[in-house]
Short mmCIF file of C-alpha atoms and ligand atoms in Angstrom, two decimals:
data_model
loop_
_atom_site.label_atom_id
_atom_site.label_comp_id
_atom_site.label_asym_id
_atom_site.label_seq_id
_atom_site.Cartn_x
_atom_site.Cartn_y
_atom_site.Cartn_z
CA MET S 1 56.46 111.20 -67.87
CA ARG S 2 56.55 112.23 -64.44
CA LEU S 3 59.47 110.75 -63.61
CA LEU S 4 60.97 111.90 -66.32
CA VAL S 5 60.26 115.04 -65.92
CA LEU S 6 61.42 114.76 -62.46
CA LEU S 7 64.80 113.59 -63.47
CA LEU S 8 65.42 116.28 -66.07
CA PHE S 9 64.38 119.05 -62.98
CA LEU S 10 67.23 117.15 -60.98
CA CYS S 11 69.90 117.81 -64.04
CA GLN S 12 70.67 121.53 -62.64
CA TRP S 13 74.29 122.97 -63.68
CA SER S 14 75.52 126.58 -62.80
CA THR S 15 76.58 128.34 -65.83
CA ALA S 16 72.60 128.81 -67.09
CA GLN S 17 71.16 128.65 -64.05
CA VAL S 18 68.36 127.03 -65.29
CA ASN S 19 67.18 123.87 -65.89
CA ILE S 20 66.36 121.53 -68.88
CA VAL S 21 62.77 122.20 -67.75
CA GLN S 22 62.71 124.95 -68.17
CA LEU S 23 64.60 125.53 -71.74
CA MET S 24 61.77 123.23 -72.97
CA GLY S 25 59.21 125.27 -71.92
CA ILE S 26 58.01 123.17 -69.09
CA GLU S 27 58.01 124.91 -66.16
CA ASP S 28 58.77 128.18 -66.53
CA SER S 29 59.38 129.48 -62.75
CA HIS S 30 62.86 131.08 -63.61
CA LEU S 31 60.22 134.34 -65.40
CA SER S 32 59.09 137.22 -64.71
CA THR S 33 55.87 139.12 -65.73
CA PHE S 34 56.75 142.04 -68.79
CA GLU S 35 53.39 143.48 -70.07
CA THR S 36 51.24 140.85 -70.86
CA HIS S 37 54.64 138.35 -71.29
CA LYS S 38 57.10 136.50 -70.00
CA LEU S 39 60.45 137.07 -69.99
CA THR S 40 63.61 137.17 -67.79
CA PRO S 41 63.65 140.22 -65.94
CA LYS S 42 67.59 140.49 -67.54
CA THR S 43 66.20 140.47 -70.23
CA ALA S 44 63.19 142.25 -69.42
CA ALA S 45 65.22 144.76 -67.89
CA ALA S 46 68.14 145.28 -70.91
CA PHE S 47 64.64 144.95 -73.33
CA SER S 48 62.50 147.88 -71.09
CA ALA S 49 65.87 150.15 -71.69
CA MET S 50 65.99 149.75 -75.24
CA GLN S 51 62.36 150.50 -75.37
CA ALA S 52 62.48 153.71 -73.53
CA ALA S 53 65.73 154.95 -75.77
CA ALA S 54 64.55 153.50 -78.83
CA LEU S 55 61.39 156.09 -78.08
CA LYS S 56 62.89 158.72 -77.82
CA ASP S 57 64.22 159.05 -81.41
CA GLY S 58 60.05 157.93 -82.29
CA ILE S 59 60.88 154.44 -82.38
CA ASP S 60 57.98 152.48 -80.57
CA ILE S 61 58.81 149.27 -79.59
CA GLN S 62 56.55 146.81 -79.15
CA LEU S 63 56.70 143.02 -78.10
CA VAL S 64 54.24 140.66 -80.08
CA SER S 65 55.87 137.98 -78.07
CA ALA S 66 58.14 136.26 -75.44
CA HIS S 67 58.50 133.17 -74.05
CA ARG S 68 56.05 130.27 -75.18
CA SER S 69 55.66 126.94 -73.14
CA PHE S 70 56.34 123.61 -75.39
CA GLU S 71 51.95 123.02 -74.79
CA ARG S 72 51.50 126.40 -76.64
CA GLN S 73 54.22 124.97 -79.17
CA GLN S 74 53.16 122.09 -79.13
CA TYR S 75 49.64 123.26 -80.25
CA ILE S 76 51.61 125.30 -82.96
CA TRP S 77 53.43 122.30 -84.20
CA GLU S 78 49.75 119.36 -84.60
CA ASP S 79 47.68 121.70 -86.08
CA LYS S 80 50.25 122.72 -88.90
CA PHE S 81 50.71 119.09 -89.60
CA VAL S 82 47.04 117.67 -89.35
CA ARG S 83 46.37 120.93 -92.07
CA TYR S 84 49.34 119.95 -94.40
CA THR S 85 49.18 116.55 -94.16
CA ALA S 86 44.88 116.77 -94.64
CA GLU S 87 46.50 118.33 -98.02
CA GLY S 88 48.09 115.78 -99.14
CA LEU S 89 51.55 116.24 -97.65
CA SER S 90 53.52 112.93 -96.23
CA PRO S 91 54.19 113.08 -92.52
CA GLU S 92 57.86 113.41 -93.65
CA ALA S 93 57.04 116.52 -96.50
CA ALA S 94 54.65 117.85 -94.21
CA ILE S 95 57.32 118.15 -91.36
CA ALA S 96 59.88 119.98 -93.96
CA ARG S 97 57.68 122.76 -94.73
CA ILE S 98 56.24 123.35 -90.59
CA LEU S 99 60.67 123.13 -90.23
CA LYS S 100 60.45 126.36 -92.01
CA TYR S 101 59.09 128.87 -89.79
CA SER S 102 58.05 126.94 -86.48
CA THR S 103 60.24 124.42 -84.43
CA ILE S 104 59.87 121.54 -83.04
CA PRO S 105 57.85 121.02 -79.38
CA GLY S 106 60.51 121.75 -76.55
CA THR S 107 63.10 123.08 -79.48
CA SER S 108 62.25 126.57 -79.26
CA ARG S 109 64.13 129.31 -77.85
CA HIS S 110 61.03 131.33 -77.37
CA HIS S 111 61.03 128.66 -74.09
CA TRP S 112 63.63 130.64 -72.32
CA GLY S 113 62.73 133.98 -72.40
CA THR S 114 65.32 135.86 -73.71
CA ASP S 115 63.71 135.54 -77.23
CA ILE S 116 61.32 138.49 -78.20
CA ASP S 117 59.32 138.88 -81.50
CA ILE S 118 59.03 142.64 -81.85
CA THR S 119 57.20 145.23 -84.35
CA ASP S 120 56.35 149.04 -84.07
CA GLY S 121 53.67 150.27 -82.24
CA ASN S 122 53.36 153.60 -84.95
CA ILE S 123 52.26 151.88 -87.37
CA LYS S 124 48.77 151.11 -86.50
CA ASN S 125 46.33 149.06 -89.47
CA GLU S 126 48.52 146.19 -90.27
CA THR S 127 47.37 142.68 -90.12
CA ARG S 128 50.09 139.89 -90.80
CA LEU S 129 53.08 141.49 -89.43
CA LEU S 130 56.11 139.02 -89.47
CA VAL S 131 56.67 138.91 -92.80
CA PRO S 132 60.31 139.61 -94.10
CA SER S 133 59.31 142.24 -96.82
CA LYS S 134 57.62 144.18 -94.16
CA PHE S 135 61.11 144.86 -93.10
CA HIS S 136 62.68 146.06 -96.43
CA ASN S 137 62.24 148.50 -99.11
CA ASN S 138 59.59 150.43 -98.76
CA GLY S 139 57.37 148.93 -95.53
CA PRO S 140 56.25 149.32 -92.70
CA PHE S 141 58.94 148.76 -90.16
CA VAL S 142 61.91 149.82 -92.12
CA PRO S 143 62.53 152.52 -89.11
CA LEU S 144 62.67 149.88 -86.57
CA HIS S 145 64.82 147.65 -88.21
CA GLN S 146 67.46 150.42 -89.30
CA TRP S 147 66.82 151.65 -85.62
CA MET S 148 67.68 147.76 -83.98
CA GLN S 149 70.65 147.53 -86.66
CA ALA S 150 71.80 150.38 -85.00
CA ASN S 151 71.37 150.18 -81.45
CA ALA S 152 70.10 146.23 -80.47
CA HIS S 153 73.50 145.36 -79.31
CA LYS S 154 74.05 147.69 -76.76
CA PHE S 155 71.74 146.47 -75.32
CA GLY S 156 71.95 142.82 -75.68
CA PHE S 157 70.00 142.13 -78.44
CA TYR S 158 70.79 140.46 -81.80
CA LEU S 159 68.94 139.05 -84.91
CA VAL S 160 68.66 135.14 -84.35
CA TYR S 161 67.81 133.88 -87.69
CA THR S 162 70.01 136.79 -90.22
CA ASN S 163 69.13 136.71 -93.78
CA ASP S 164 72.21 134.92 -94.40
CA ALA S 165 73.21 133.14 -97.02
CA ALA S 166 75.81 130.10 -95.58
CA ARG S 167 73.14 129.90 -92.37
CA THR S 168 71.57 126.58 -92.36
CA GLY S 169 67.80 126.27 -90.70
CA PHE S 170 65.27 128.58 -90.36
CA SER S 171 63.79 131.10 -92.78
CA TYR S 172 65.24 134.82 -92.13
CA GLU S 173 63.06 136.36 -90.10
CA PRO S 174 63.88 140.34 -89.20
CA TRP S 175 61.71 140.83 -86.26
CA HIS S 176 62.98 137.66 -84.52
CA TYR S 177 65.60 138.76 -81.03
CA SER S 178 67.77 137.47 -78.55
CA TYR S 179 69.07 138.18 -75.40
CA LEU S 180 73.11 136.97 -75.95
CA PRO S 181 73.94 137.48 -72.12
CA GLU S 182 71.60 134.97 -70.99
CA ALA S 183 71.21 133.30 -74.40
CA LYS S 184 74.53 131.93 -75.08
CA ALA S 185 74.61 130.62 -71.78
CA PHE S 186 70.87 128.58 -71.84
CA LEU S 187 72.03 127.15 -75.46
CA LYS S 188 75.44 126.10 -73.85
CA GLY S 189 73.52 124.28 -71.12
CA TYR S 190 70.54 122.96 -73.59
CA ASN S 191 70.82 119.29 -73.34
CA SER S 192 69.61 118.36 -76.59
CA ARG S 193 69.97 114.29 -75.85
CA MET S 194 67.51 114.73 -72.99
CA ALA S 195 65.11 117.20 -74.85
CA PHE S 196 64.80 114.68 -77.52
CA ALA S 197 64.17 111.74 -74.93
CA TYR S 198 61.19 114.53 -73.30
CA PHE S 199 60.12 115.06 -76.65
CA LYS S 200 59.52 111.38 -77.23
CA SER S 201 57.11 110.94 -74.33
CA VAL S 202 54.91 113.10 -74.37
CA GLY S 203 52.97 111.71 -78.26
CA VAL S 204 53.00 114.52 -80.21
CA ARG S 205 51.16 114.21 -83.83
CA GLY S 206 54.29 113.53 -85.94
CA SER S 207 56.69 112.52 -83.86
CA GLU S 208 56.90 108.42 -84.80
CA HIS S 209 58.87 110.22 -88.14
CA ILE S 210 61.15 112.00 -86.14
CA ASP S 211 64.13 109.70 -84.95
CA ARG S 212 67.38 110.58 -83.13
CA ASP S 213 69.36 110.53 -86.48
CA PHE S 214 66.23 113.48 -87.81
CA TRP S 215 67.08 115.20 -84.11
CA ASP S 216 70.59 115.50 -83.88
CA GLU S 217 70.76 116.64 -87.89
CA TYR S 218 67.73 119.03 -86.67
CA TYR S 219 69.92 120.14 -83.96
CA ARG S 220 72.75 120.46 -85.88
CA THR S 221 71.01 122.73 -88.72
CA TYR S 222 67.71 124.32 -87.62
CA ILE S 223 68.84 125.17 -83.80
CA LYS S 224 72.47 125.84 -84.48
CA GLY S 225 71.70 127.73 -87.76
CA ILE S 226 72.00 131.12 -86.31
CA ASN S 227 73.34 134.45 -85.92
CA THR S 228 76.99 133.50 -85.46
CA GLU S 229 77.46 135.86 -82.59
CA LEU S 230 74.99 133.50 -80.85
CA THR S 231 76.63 130.40 -81.35
CA VAL S 232 78.54 128.49 -79.12
CA ASP S 233 81.07 125.55 -79.06
ZN1 LIG T 301 59.73 134.41 -82.86
#
């Protein structure tokens, strides 16, 4: 397995300036520390500028989640897989349920350091923050959502999992933004076949139910099932 990682490491490309090992969350030397999180230096700078601008308008943008490692995503995946199959779901049904909100390890945009989950620090005593209804109607994060809708693009940030009926893949996430100037290049540089090879080599629980056809379909509908502003050819 280490040899495979080493081989993947050698596959760099100039446009994205990151490699597949970094894009899979296995290695994070392209990231810098921001608050208690990790982001690419450019994403951190843009986020910081956006945070300062929002604060002037009374919105206290807080990071809930930024970079996440392959290992962490594997933990999330396996925890759900074990729970759902213990509840009586078949492995295939368990995987389908996981994929409503969680990615296959190695395929999360949170591996990249360009993607963030945010809330408004003005709102205290809320539990279960990342729920779509809290960003709409009389929800506590409506001011944050409205501010982001009007201003986020000025700083390079775009919603990834939009509320668009024509979009495939993951459910609507009004809290998840991506730093477009880097994320578009990262998606272009993401090598799905290499990612599949590494994923299969790790022995993630449930991975025996994910073959190449499943992976290719998942890549097309989920990883590319995003806000069209962020898609690449
Ligand atoms: Zn997210």
